PDB file of C-alpha atoms and ligand atoms in Angstrom:
ATOM      1  CA  MET Z  26       5.076 -22.987  -2.982  1.00 83.00           C
ATOM      2  CA  ASN Z  27       1.895 -21.672  -1.415  1.00 91.00           C
ATOM      3  CA  LYS Z  28      -0.004 -18.776  -2.976  1.00 97.00           C
ATOM      4  CA  ILE Z  29       2.515 -15.931  -3.463  1.00 98.00           C
ATOM      5  CA  THR Z  30       1.636 -12.403  -2.329  1.00 98.00           C
ATOM      6  CA  LEU Z  31       3.924  -9.420  -2.920  1.00 99.00           C
ATOM      7  CA  ILE Z  32       3.502  -6.481  -0.541  1.00 99.00           C
ATOM      8  CA  THR Z  33       5.303  -3.196  -1.182  1.00 99.00           C
ATOM      9  CA  GLY Z  34       6.162  -1.113   1.877  1.00 99.00           C
ATOM     10  CA  ALA Z  35       6.074  -3.962   4.394  1.00 99.00           C
ATOM     11  CA  THR Z  36       8.491  -2.433   6.915  1.00 98.00           C
ATOM     12  CA  ALA Z  37       5.744  -0.521   8.765  1.00 98.00           C
ATOM     13  CA  GLY Z  38       2.052   0.248   9.109  1.00 98.00           C
ATOM     14  CA  ILE Z  39      -0.501  -1.214   6.721  1.00 99.00           C
ATOM     15  CA  GLY Z  40       2.015  -3.218   4.676  1.00 99.00           C
ATOM     16  CA  LYS Z  41       3.438  -4.909   7.749  1.00 99.00           C
ATOM     17  CA  ALA Z  42      -0.049  -5.713   9.059  1.00 99.00           C
ATOM     18  CA  CYS Z  43      -0.926  -7.204   5.654  1.00 99.00           C
ATOM     19  CA  ALA Z  44       2.197  -9.369   5.885  1.00 98.00           C
ATOM     20  CA  PHE Z  45       0.969 -10.846   9.174  1.00 98.00           C
ATOM     21  CA  ARG Z  46      -2.590 -11.303   7.872  1.00 98.00           C
ATOM     22  CA  PHE Z  47      -1.579 -13.096   4.676  1.00 98.00           C
ATOM     23  CA  ALA Z  48       1.070 -15.171   6.478  1.00 98.00           C
ATOM     24  CA  LYS Z  49      -1.611 -16.342   8.907  1.00 98.00           C
ATOM     25  CA  LYS Z  50      -3.539 -17.695   5.918  1.00 98.00           C
ATOM     26  CA  GLY Z  51      -0.401 -19.532   4.722  1.00 98.00           C
ATOM     27  CA  HIS Z  52       0.669 -17.332   1.821  1.00 98.00           C
ATOM     28  CA  ASP Z  53       4.349 -17.185   0.906  1.00 98.00           C
ATOM     29  CA  LEU Z  54       5.388 -13.546   0.855  1.00 98.00           C
ATOM     30  CA  ILE Z  55       7.623 -11.219  -1.124  1.00 98.00           C
ATOM     31  CA  LEU Z  56       8.149  -8.195   1.094  1.00 98.00           C
ATOM     32  CA  THR Z  57       9.669  -4.907  -0.037  1.00 99.00           C
ATOM     33  CA  GLY Z  58      10.794  -1.633   1.510  1.00 98.00           C
ATOM     34  CA  ARG Z  59      14.008   0.335   1.921  1.00 98.00           C
ATOM     35  CA  ARG Z  60      14.778  -0.596   5.547  1.00 98.00           C
ATOM     36  CA  GLU Z  61      16.421  -3.977   5.130  1.00 98.00           C
ATOM     37  CA  ALA Z  62      16.972  -4.687   8.842  1.00 98.00           C
ATOM     38  CA  ARG Z  63      13.234  -4.347   9.442  1.00 98.00           C
ATOM     39  CA  LEU Z  64      12.483  -6.700   6.552  1.00 98.00           C
ATOM     40  CA  GLN Z  65      14.907  -9.256   7.955  1.00 98.00           C
ATOM     41  CA  GLU Z  66      13.361  -9.076  11.411  1.00 98.00           C
ATOM     42  CA  LEU Z  67       9.852  -9.354   9.981  1.00 98.00           C
ATOM     43  CA  SER Z  68      10.830 -12.289   7.796  1.00 98.00           C
ATOM     44  CA  ALA Z  69      12.228 -14.170  10.784  1.00 98.00           C
ATOM     45  CA  GLN Z  70       9.088 -13.476  12.852  1.00 98.00           C
ATOM     46  CA  LEU Z  71       6.719 -14.620  10.101  1.00 98.00           C
ATOM     47  CA  ASN Z  72       8.743 -17.687   9.346  1.00 96.00           C
ATOM     48  CA  GLU Z  73       8.855 -18.720  12.977  1.00 97.00           C
ATOM     49  CA  LYS Z  74       5.190 -17.972  13.726  1.00 98.00           C
ATOM     50  CA  TYR Z  75       3.543 -19.238  10.531  1.00 98.00           C
ATOM     51  CA  GLY Z  76       6.169 -21.436   8.855  1.00 97.00           C
ATOM     52  CA  ILE Z  77       5.789 -19.660   5.524  1.00 98.00           C
ATOM     53  CA  LYS Z  78       8.519 -18.752   3.037  1.00 98.00           C
ATOM     54  CA  VAL Z  79       9.510 -15.090   2.817  1.00 98.00           C
ATOM     55  CA  LEU Z  80      11.632 -13.373   0.186  1.00 98.00           C
ATOM     56  CA  ILE Z  81      12.764  -9.902   1.118  1.00 98.00           C
ATOM     57  CA  LEU Z  82      13.680  -7.310  -1.500  1.00 98.00           C
ATOM     58  CA  ALA Z  83      15.195  -4.107  -0.119  1.00 98.00           C
ATOM     59  CA  PHE Z  84      15.133  -1.300  -2.675  1.00 98.00           C
ATOM     60  CA  ASP Z  85      13.670   2.130  -3.320  1.00 99.00           C
ATOM     61  CA  ILE Z  86      10.493   1.855  -5.351  1.00 98.00           C
ATOM     62  CA  ARG Z  87      11.237   5.247  -6.934  1.00 99.00           C
ATOM     63  CA  ASP Z  88      14.190   3.613  -8.673  1.00 98.00           C
ATOM     64  CA  ARG Z  89      12.781   2.364 -11.966  1.00 98.00           C
ATOM     65  CA  LYS Z  90      15.795   0.218 -12.839  1.00 98.00           C
ATOM     66  CA  ALA Z  91      15.953  -1.424  -9.405  1.00 98.00           C
ATOM     67  CA  THR Z  92      12.223  -2.142  -9.387  1.00 98.00           C
ATOM     68  CA  THR Z  93      12.262  -3.633 -12.865  1.00 98.00           C
ATOM     69  CA  GLU Z  94      15.389  -5.694 -12.187  1.00 98.00           C
ATOM     70  CA  VAL Z  95      14.315  -7.198  -8.854  1.00 98.00           C
ATOM     71  CA  ILE Z  96      11.124  -8.509 -10.389  1.00 98.00           C
ATOM     72  CA  ALA Z  97      12.830  -9.721 -13.583  1.00 98.00           C
ATOM     73  CA  GLY Z  98      15.443 -11.456 -11.409  1.00 98.00           C
ATOM     74  CA  LEU Z  99      13.025 -13.327  -9.125  1.00 98.00           C
ATOM     75  CA  PRO Z 100      13.970 -16.979  -8.645  1.00 98.00           C
ATOM     76  CA  ASP Z 101      11.685 -19.227 -10.760  1.00 98.00           C
ATOM     77  CA  GLU Z 102       9.753 -20.515  -7.763  1.00 98.00           C
ATOM     78  CA  TRP Z 103       8.804 -16.927  -6.811  1.00 98.00           C
ATOM     79  CA  LYS Z 104       7.765 -15.707 -10.269  1.00 98.00           C
ATOM     80  CA  ASN Z 105       4.068 -16.594 -10.215  1.00 98.00           C
ATOM     81  CA  ILE Z 106       2.802 -13.796  -7.996  1.00 98.00           C
ATOM     82  CA  ARG Z 107      -0.933 -14.196  -7.354  1.00 98.00           C
ATOM     83  CA  ILE Z 108      -1.585 -11.048  -5.309  1.00 98.00           C
ATOM     84  CA  LEU Z 109       0.212  -7.718  -5.618  1.00 99.00           C
ATOM     85  CA  ILE Z 110      -0.491  -5.219  -2.834  1.00 99.00           C
ATOM     86  CA  ASN Z 111       0.676  -1.795  -3.991  1.00 99.00           C
ATOM     87  CA  ASN Z 112       0.956  -0.205  -0.571  1.00 99.00           C
ATOM     88  CA  ALA Z 113       4.286   1.686  -0.394  1.00 99.00           C
ATOM     89  CA  GLY Z 114       3.526   5.370  -0.228  1.00 99.00           C
ATOM     90  CA  LEU Z 115       3.736   8.520   1.786  1.00 98.00           C
ATOM     91  CA  ALA Z 116       2.656  12.077   2.359  1.00 98.00           C
ATOM     92  CA  SER Z 117       5.475  14.577   2.705  1.00 98.00           C
ATOM     93  CA  GLY Z 118       4.538  17.986   4.052  1.00 98.00           C
ATOM     94  CA  LEU Z 119       1.168  19.711   4.465  1.00 98.00           C
ATOM     95  CA  ASN Z 120       1.312  23.159   2.850  1.00 98.00           C
ATOM     96  CA  THR Z 121      -0.493  25.359   0.403  1.00 98.00           C
ATOM     97  CA  VAL Z 122       0.611  25.023  -3.209  1.00 98.00           C
ATOM     98  CA  GLN Z 123       2.105  28.498  -3.092  1.00 98.00           C
ATOM     99  CA  GLU Z 124       4.280  27.539  -0.114  1.00 98.00           C
ATOM    100  CA  GLY Z 125       4.888  23.901  -0.998  1.00 98.00           C
ATOM    101  CA  ASP Z 126       8.292  22.279  -1.043  1.00 98.00           C
ATOM    102  CA  ILE Z 127       8.951  20.922  -4.525  1.00 98.00           C
ATOM    103  CA  ASP Z 128      11.170  18.160  -3.120  1.00 98.00           C
ATOM    104  CA  ASP Z 129       8.163  16.981  -1.078  1.00 98.00           C
ATOM    105  CA  TRP Z 130       6.039  16.963  -4.225  1.00 99.00           C
ATOM    106  CA  GLU Z 131       8.572  14.929  -6.162  1.00 98.00           C
ATOM    107  CA  ARG Z 132       8.939  12.430  -3.316  1.00 98.00           C
ATOM    108  CA  MET Z 133       5.171  11.826  -3.286  1.00 99.00           C
ATOM    109  CA  ILE Z 134       4.716  11.718  -7.060  1.00 99.00           C
ATOM    110  CA  ASP Z 135       7.738   9.445  -7.537  1.00 99.00           C
ATOM    111  CA  THR Z 136       6.652   7.012  -4.812  1.00 99.00           C
ATOM    112  CA  ASN Z 137       2.851   7.009  -4.902  1.00 99.00           C
ATOM    113  CA  ILE Z 138       2.359   7.186  -8.662  1.00 99.00           C
ATOM    114  CA  LYS Z 139       5.559   6.267 -10.463  1.00 99.00           C
ATOM    115  CA  GLY Z 140       6.718   3.604  -7.984  1.00 99.00           C
ATOM    116  CA  LEU Z 141       3.288   1.976  -8.056  1.00 99.00           C
ATOM    117  CA  LEU Z 142       3.404   1.984 -11.848  1.00 99.00           C
ATOM    118  CA  TYR Z 143       6.937   0.543 -12.063  1.00 99.00           C
ATOM    119  CA  MET Z 144       5.957  -2.335  -9.792  1.00 99.00           C
ATOM    120  CA  THR Z 145       2.672  -2.993 -11.541  1.00 99.00           C
ATOM    121  CA  ARG Z 146       4.303  -2.918 -14.981  1.00 98.00           C
ATOM    122  CA  ALA Z 147       6.856  -5.478 -13.799  1.00 98.00           C
ATOM    123  CA  VAL Z 148       4.385  -7.875 -12.178  1.00 98.00           C
ATOM    124  CA  LEU Z 149       1.270  -7.739 -14.382  1.00 98.00           C
ATOM    125  CA  PRO Z 150       2.545  -9.451 -17.584  1.00 98.00           C
ATOM    126  CA  ARG Z 151       3.032 -12.757 -15.782  1.00 98.00           C
ATOM    127  CA  MET Z 152      -0.407 -12.494 -14.155  1.00 98.00           C
ATOM    128  CA  VAL Z 153      -1.891 -11.876 -17.598  1.00 98.00           C
ATOM    129  CA  ALA Z 154      -0.008 -14.859 -19.048  1.00 98.00           C
ATOM    130  CA  ASN Z 155      -1.253 -17.021 -16.157  1.00 98.00           C
ATOM    131  CA  LYS Z 156      -4.802 -15.634 -16.542  1.00 98.00           C
ATOM    132  CA  LYS Z 157      -4.816 -15.276 -12.773  1.00 97.00           C
ATOM    133  CA  GLY Z 158      -3.966 -12.513 -10.344  1.00 98.00           C
ATOM    134  CA  HIS Z 159      -5.256  -9.775  -8.092  1.00 98.00           C
ATOM    135  CA  VAL Z 160      -3.837  -6.265  -7.800  1.00 99.00           C
ATOM    136  CA  ILE Z 161      -4.769  -4.323  -4.680  1.00 99.00           C
ATOM    137  CA  ASN Z 162      -3.960  -0.632  -4.734  1.00 99.00           C
ATOM    138  CA  ILE Z 163      -3.940   1.204  -1.416  1.00 99.00           C
ATOM    139  CA  GLY Z 164      -5.627   4.512  -2.204  1.00 99.00           C
ATOM    140  CA  SER Z 165      -6.979   6.902   0.379  1.00 99.00           C
ATOM    141  CA  ILE Z 166      -9.859   9.153   1.336  1.00 98.00           C
ATOM    142  CA  ALA Z 167      -7.378  11.713  -0.035  1.00 98.00           C
ATOM    143  CA  GLY Z 168      -8.041  10.167  -3.451  1.00 98.00           C
ATOM    144  CA  LYS Z 169     -11.740  10.869  -3.098  1.00 98.00           C
ATOM    145  CA  GLU Z 170     -11.728  14.384  -1.618  1.00 98.00           C
ATOM    146  CA  VAL Z 171      -9.227  17.229  -1.715  1.00 98.00           C
ATOM    147  CA  TYR Z 172      -8.649  18.870   1.669  1.00 98.00           C
ATOM    148  CA  PRO Z 173      -6.781  22.062   2.650  1.00 98.00           C
ATOM    149  CA  ASN Z 174      -3.025  21.725   2.132  1.00 98.00           C
ATOM    150  CA  GLY Z 175      -3.496  18.178   0.822  1.00 98.00           C
ATOM    151  CA  ASN Z 176      -3.045  19.289  -2.830  1.00 98.00           C
ATOM    152  CA  VAL Z 177      -0.203  17.110  -4.155  1.00 99.00           C
ATOM    153  CA  TYR Z 178      -0.730  14.140  -1.819  1.00 99.00           C
ATOM    154  CA  CYS Z 179      -4.417  14.167  -2.790  1.00 99.00           C
ATOM    155  CA  ALA Z 180      -3.445  14.377  -6.461  1.00 99.00           C
ATOM    156  CA  THR Z 181      -1.260  11.275  -6.120  1.00 99.00           C
ATOM    157  CA  LYS Z 182      -4.117   9.370  -4.516  1.00 99.00           C
ATOM    158  CA  PHE Z 183      -6.590  10.591  -7.158  1.00 99.00           C
ATOM    159  CA  ALA Z 184      -4.059   9.158  -9.598  1.00 99.00           C
ATOM    160  CA  VAL Z 185      -4.159   5.819  -7.772  1.00 99.00           C
ATOM    161  CA  ASP Z 186      -7.967   5.924  -8.077  1.00 99.00           C
ATOM    162  CA  ALA Z 187      -7.703   6.517 -11.840  1.00 99.00           C
ATOM    163  CA  LEU Z 188      -4.963   3.934 -12.322  1.00 99.00           C
ATOM    164  CA  THR Z 189      -7.016   1.316 -10.481  1.00 99.00           C
ATOM    165  CA  LYS Z 190      -9.863   1.878 -12.934  1.00 98.00           C
ATOM    166  CA  GLY Z 191      -7.451   1.835 -15.881  1.00 99.00           C
ATOM    167  CA  MET Z 192      -5.786  -1.385 -14.757  1.00 99.00           C
ATOM    168  CA  ARG Z 193      -9.176  -3.045 -14.394  1.00 98.00           C
ATOM    169  CA  ILE Z 194     -10.246  -2.005 -17.890  1.00 98.00           C
ATOM    170  CA  ASP Z 195      -6.964  -3.171 -19.415  1.00 98.00           C
ATOM    171  CA  THR Z 196      -6.855  -6.587 -17.734  1.00 98.00           C
ATOM    172  CA  VAL Z 197     -10.491  -7.612 -17.330  1.00 98.00           C
ATOM    173  CA  GLN Z 198     -10.360  -9.886 -20.380  1.00 98.00           C
ATOM    174  CA  HIS Z 199      -7.429 -11.757 -18.846  1.00 98.00           C
ATOM    175  CA  GLY Z 200      -9.156 -12.813 -15.629  1.00 97.00           C
ATOM    176  CA  ILE Z 201      -7.290 -10.330 -13.425  1.00 98.00           C
ATOM    177  CA  LYS Z 202      -8.989  -8.647 -10.474  1.00 98.00           C
ATOM    178  CA  VAL Z 203      -8.100  -5.071  -9.574  1.00 99.00           C
ATOM    179  CA  THR Z 204      -9.256  -3.490  -6.324  1.00 99.00           C
ATOM    180  CA  GLN Z 205      -8.722  -0.183  -4.593  1.00 99.00           C
ATOM    181  CA  ILE Z 206      -8.871  -0.037  -0.801  1.00 99.00           C
ATOM    182  CA  ALA Z 207      -9.137   3.585   0.343  1.00 99.00           C
ATOM    183  CA  PRO Z 208      -8.770   4.167   4.081  1.00 99.00           C
ATOM    184  CA  GLY Z 209      -9.394   7.264   6.178  1.00 98.00           C
ATOM    185  CA  ALA Z 210      -7.159   7.925   9.182  1.00 98.00           C
ATOM    186  CA  VAL Z 211      -4.953   4.971  10.177  1.00 98.00           C
ATOM    187  CA  GLU Z 212      -2.457   5.331  13.006  1.00 98.00           C
ATOM    188  CA  THR Z 213       0.893   4.310  11.505  1.00 98.00           C
ATOM    189  CA  GLU Z 214       4.201   6.060  10.808  1.00 98.00           C
ATOM    190  CA  PHE Z 215       2.345   8.033   8.125  1.00 98.00           C
ATOM    191  CA  SER Z 216       2.036  11.320  10.050  1.00 98.00           C
ATOM    192  CA  MET Z 217       5.602  11.110  11.395  1.00 98.00           C
ATOM    193  CA  VAL Z 218       6.735  10.909   7.789  1.00 98.00           C
ATOM    194  CA  ARG Z 219       4.336  13.631   6.635  1.00 98.00           C
ATOM    195  CA  PHE Z 220       5.616  16.000   9.341  1.00 98.00           C
ATOM    196  CA  HIS Z 221       9.267  15.089   8.735  1.00 98.00           C
ATOM    197  CA  GLY Z 222       9.788  13.393  12.106  1.00 98.00           C
ATOM    198  CA  ASP Z 223       7.828  15.844  14.305  1.00 98.00           C
ATOM    199  CA  ALA Z 224       6.426  13.248  16.737  1.00 98.00           C
ATOM    200  CA  GLN Z 225       4.416  15.783  18.733  1.00 98.00           C
ATOM    201  CA  ARG Z 226       2.564  17.059  15.686  1.00 98.00           C
ATOM    202  CA  ALA Z 227       2.056  13.537  14.363  1.00 98.00           C
ATOM    203  CA  LYS Z 228       0.464  12.452  17.656  1.00 97.00           C
ATOM    204  CA  THR Z 229      -2.223  15.155  17.487  1.00 97.00           C
ATOM    205  CA  VAL Z 230      -3.610  13.653  14.254  1.00 97.00           C
ATOM    206  CA  TYR Z 231      -4.833  10.605  16.167  1.00 97.00           C
ATOM    207  CA  GLU Z 232      -5.963  12.244  19.421  1.00 97.00           C
ATOM    208  CA  GLY Z 233      -9.549  12.507  20.679  1.00 98.00           C
ATOM    209  CA  TYR Z 234     -10.985   9.565  18.705  1.00 98.00           C
ATOM    210  CA  GLU Z 235     -10.119   5.993  17.848  1.00 98.00           C
ATOM    211  CA  PRO Z 236      -8.380   5.875  14.467  1.00 98.00           C
ATOM    212  CA  LEU Z 237      -8.180   2.778  12.310  1.00 98.00           C
ATOM    213  CA  ARG Z 238      -5.353   0.398  13.151  1.00 98.00           C
ATOM    214  CA  SER Z 239      -3.180  -1.113  10.420  1.00 98.00           C
ATOM    215  CA  GLU Z 240      -4.706  -4.479  11.284  1.00 98.00           C
ATOM    216  CA  ASP Z 241      -8.200  -3.157  10.471  1.00 99.00           C
ATOM    217  CA  VAL Z 242      -7.054  -2.249   6.977  1.00 99.00           C
ATOM    218  CA  ALA Z 243      -5.203  -5.548   6.556  1.00 99.00           C
ATOM    219  CA  GLU Z 244      -8.377  -7.439   7.446  1.00 98.00           C
ATOM    220  CA  VAL Z 245     -10.294  -5.591   4.719  1.00 99.00           C
ATOM    221  CA  VAL Z 246      -7.512  -6.140   2.176  1.00 99.00           C
ATOM    222  CA  PHE Z 247      -7.520  -9.824   3.041  1.00 98.00           C
ATOM    223  CA  PHE Z 248     -11.321  -9.986   2.752  1.00 98.00           C
ATOM    224  CA  ALA Z 249     -11.139  -8.466  -0.732  1.00 98.00           C
ATOM    225  CA  THR Z 250      -8.779 -11.242  -1.815  1.00 98.00           C
ATOM    226  CA  SER Z 251     -10.803 -14.050  -0.278  1.00 98.00           C
ATOM    227  CA  LEU Z 252     -13.996 -13.731  -2.341  1.00 98.00           C
ATOM    228  CA  PRO Z 253     -15.019 -16.251  -5.005  1.00 98.00           C
ATOM    229  CA  ARG Z 254     -13.417 -15.941  -8.431  1.00 97.00           C
ATOM    230  CA  HIS Z 255     -16.518 -14.298  -9.981  1.00 98.00           C
ATOM    231  CA  VAL Z 256     -16.727 -11.552  -7.312  1.00 98.00           C
ATOM    232  CA  ASN Z 257     -14.539  -8.444  -7.233  1.00 98.00           C
ATOM    233  CA  ILE Z 258     -14.521  -5.438  -4.937  1.00 98.00           C
ATOM    234  CA  ASN Z 259     -13.710  -2.556  -7.258  1.00 98.00           C
ATOM    235  CA  ASP Z 260     -13.377   0.150  -4.645  1.00 98.00           C
ATOM    236  CA  LEU Z 261     -13.801   0.190  -0.895  1.00 98.00           C
ATOM    237  CA  VAL Z 262     -13.583   3.202   1.435  1.00 98.00           C
ATOM    238  CA  LEU Z 263     -13.115   2.445   5.138  1.00 98.00           C
ATOM    239  CA  MET Z 264     -13.006   5.011   7.915  1.00 98.00           C
ATOM    240  CA  PRO Z 265     -12.843   5.196  11.669  1.00 98.00           C
ATOM    241  CA  SER Z 266     -16.450   5.266  12.928  1.00 98.00           C
ATOM    242  CA  ARG Z 267     -15.802   8.779  14.204  1.00 98.00           C
ATOM    243  CA  GLN Z 268     -14.599  10.113  10.849  1.00 98.00           C
ATOM    244  CA  ALA Z 269     -17.269  11.277   8.386  1.00 98.00           C
ATOM    245  CA  SER Z 270     -15.060  12.747   5.660  1.00 98.00           C
ATOM    246  CA  ALA Z 271     -11.433  13.739   5.182  1.00 97.00           C
ATOM    247  CA  MET Z 272     -11.869  16.778   7.431  1.00 96.00           C
ATOM    248  CA  ILE Z 273     -14.774  15.862   9.724  1.00 97.00           C
ATOM    249  CA  MET Z 274     -13.836  13.941  12.838  1.00 96.00           C
ATOM    250  CA  HIS Z 275     -15.946  13.638  15.963  1.00 98.00           C
ATOM    251  CA  LYS Z 276     -13.237  14.274  18.559  1.00 98.00           C
ATOM    252  CA  ASP Z 277     -13.630  14.310  22.371  1.00 97.00           C
TER     253      ASP Z 277
HETATM  254  P1  LIG E 325       3.910   3.968   7.007  1.00 81.50           P
HETATM  255  O1  LIG E 325       4.762   5.182   6.922  1.00 81.50           O
HETATM  256  O2  LIG E 325       3.689   3.327   8.320  1.00 81.50           O
HETATM  257  O3  LIG E 325       4.449   2.873   5.963  1.00 81.50           O
HETATM  258  C1  LIG E 325       4.820   3.225   4.667  1.00 81.50           C
HETATM  259  C2  LIG E 325       5.543   2.082   3.976  1.00 81.50           C
HETATM  260  O4  LIG E 325       5.883   2.508   2.637  1.00 81.50           O
HETATM  261  C3  LIG E 325       6.842   1.723   4.675  1.00 81.50           C
HETATM  262  O5  LIG E 325       6.976   0.316   4.698  1.00 81.50           O
HETATM  263  C4  LIG E 325       7.915   2.322   3.791  1.00 81.50           C
HETATM  264  O6  LIG E 325       9.085   1.516   3.800  1.00 81.50           O
HETATM  265  C5  LIG E 325       7.257   2.232   2.403  1.00 81.50           C
HETATM  266  N1  LIG E 325       7.861   3.196   1.496  1.00 81.50           N
HETATM  267  C6  LIG E 325       7.747   4.548   1.517  1.00 81.50           C
HETATM  268  N2  LIG E 325       8.527   5.101   0.577  1.00 81.50           N
HETATM  269  C7  LIG E 325       9.146   4.054  -0.068  1.00 81.50           C
HETATM  270  C8  LIG E 325      10.099   3.978  -1.126  1.00 81.50           C
HETATM  271  N3  LIG E 325      10.563   5.081  -1.741  1.00 81.50           N
HETATM  272  N4  LIG E 325      10.526   2.768  -1.527  1.00 81.50           N
HETATM  273  C9  LIG E 325      10.059   1.658  -0.924  1.00 81.50           C
HETATM  274  N5  LIG E 325       9.156   1.662   0.080  1.00 81.50           N
HETATM  275  C10 LIG E 325       8.717   2.850   0.513  1.00 81.50           C
HETATM  276  O7  LIG E 325       2.505   4.424   6.359  1.00 81.50           O
HETATM  277  P2  LIG E 325       1.121   3.643   6.108  1.00 81.50           P
HETATM  278  O8  LIG E 325       1.227   2.214   6.447  1.00 81.50           O
HETATM  279  O9  LIG E 325       0.060   4.461   6.727  1.00 81.50           O
HETATM  280  O10 LIG E 325       1.014   3.851   4.535  1.00 81.50           O
HETATM  281  C11 LIG E 325       0.836   2.786   3.622  1.00 81.50           C
HETATM  282  C12 LIG E 325      -0.039   3.273   2.482  1.00 81.50           C
HETATM  283  O11 LIG E 325      -1.320   3.610   2.987  1.00 81.50           O
HETATM  284  C13 LIG E 325       0.473   4.526   1.770  1.00 81.50           C
HETATM  285  O12 LIG E 325       0.278   4.362   0.379  1.00 81.50           O
HETATM  286  C14 LIG E 325      -0.427   5.637   2.310  1.00 81.50           C
HETATM  287  O13 LIG E 325      -0.547   6.693   1.396  1.00 81.50           O
HETATM  288  C15 LIG E 325      -1.720   4.867   2.484  1.00 81.50           C
HETATM  289  N6  LIG E 325      -2.708   5.433   3.392  1.00 81.50           N
HETATM  290  C16 LIG E 325      -2.392   5.711   4.706  1.00 81.50           C
HETATM  291  C17 LIG E 325      -3.360   6.233   5.551  1.00 81.50           C
HETATM  292  C18 LIG E 325      -3.066   6.614   6.958  1.00 81.50           C
HETATM  293  O14 LIG E 325      -3.860   7.376   7.544  1.00 81.50           O
HETATM  294  N7  LIG E 325      -2.020   6.110   7.572  1.00 81.50           N
HETATM  295  C19 LIG E 325      -4.732   6.444   5.073  1.00 81.50           C
HETATM  296  C20 LIG E 325      -4.948   6.136   3.698  1.00 81.50           C
HETATM  297  C21 LIG E 325      -3.972   5.619   2.904  1.00 81.50           C
HETATM  298  P3  LIG E 325      10.590   2.086   3.945  1.00 81.50           P
HETATM  299  O15 LIG E 325      10.514   3.427   4.625  1.00 81.50           O
HETATM  300  O16 LIG E 325      11.299   1.042   4.725  1.00 81.50           O
HETATM  301  O17 LIG E 325      11.083   2.179   2.536  1.00 81.50           O
HETATM  302  C1  LIG E 326      -3.987   9.341   4.509  1.00 81.50           C
HETATM  303  C2  LIG E 326      -5.254   9.887   5.081  1.00 81.50           C
HETATM  304  O1  LIG E 326      -6.610  11.997   5.422  1.00 81.50           O
HETATM  305  O2  LIG E 326      -4.241  12.091   5.986  1.00 81.50           O
HETATM  306  O3  LIG E 326      -4.109   9.040   3.171  1.00 81.50           O
HETATM  307  O4  LIG E 326      -4.964  12.051   3.700  1.00 81.50           O
HETATM  308  S1  LIG E 326      -5.257  11.578   5.032  1.00 81.50           S
END
């Protein structure tokens, strides 16, 4: 086997771009997400283009039992995961707290915090035993600043920020690297999901300036994993050049 990288949420956006970037470098990949047909298509593309091995695992990361069992049940040759990219996540809704939809809140908390924790808890022990591994958590500018109506999504990304620091403290003596990559606006399916399929509204988020592309983020994630063993990026915020903070964009 080549170096094994597990990417959660590889069916779209940043996770999918990471799959292409790491495949190009010859990593074998474990790719997760709920949409199995997309995982199958992606696996075939990566295998054909880069000749790497791909294992697809279609499950909902909010499901604690499923997440624990798929990792426990990995075939022996796939068990030694070197890089875990905790990417699966979403925003659902954009409302004040007083008008918020509690189902939206639970979806975000269950995916962005609990799902990330289930996966990390399942993968980390073997990294610790191997004294080798790198966890990359995809945070957000929303985990650095709270913006109007961002409340619960921001809270989940602040949690990712805190968990990244906690994971680093807990594993530093075992030779594990832990990194947070926190992007600003990236044009993906993110806003379609946030606005519950309202394509028109989603489009306006990325109008009037050049947002980041998924590939830009994947390049930075890859860079963070390609440094010498004694060098770690703890936390990296990347933004479109025309974005100064969560709310300040220089639009045409
Ligand atoms: P996309 O919507 O394009 O991709 C999200 C991915 O997460 C999909 O592959 C989706 O797979 C997966 N996912 C979502 N919910 C679940 C679930 N319950 N179980 C398993 N997989 C799930 O969005 P992005 O690529 O933009 O988002 C990726 C990460 O980047 C998220 O954590 C997001 O918060 C973060 N981020 C995004 C920014 C942006 O502006 N786009 C900026 C900063 C951070 P499927 O639906 O098939 O399950
Ligand atoms: C996604 C970026 O600014 O919409 O995390 O929260 S933002």
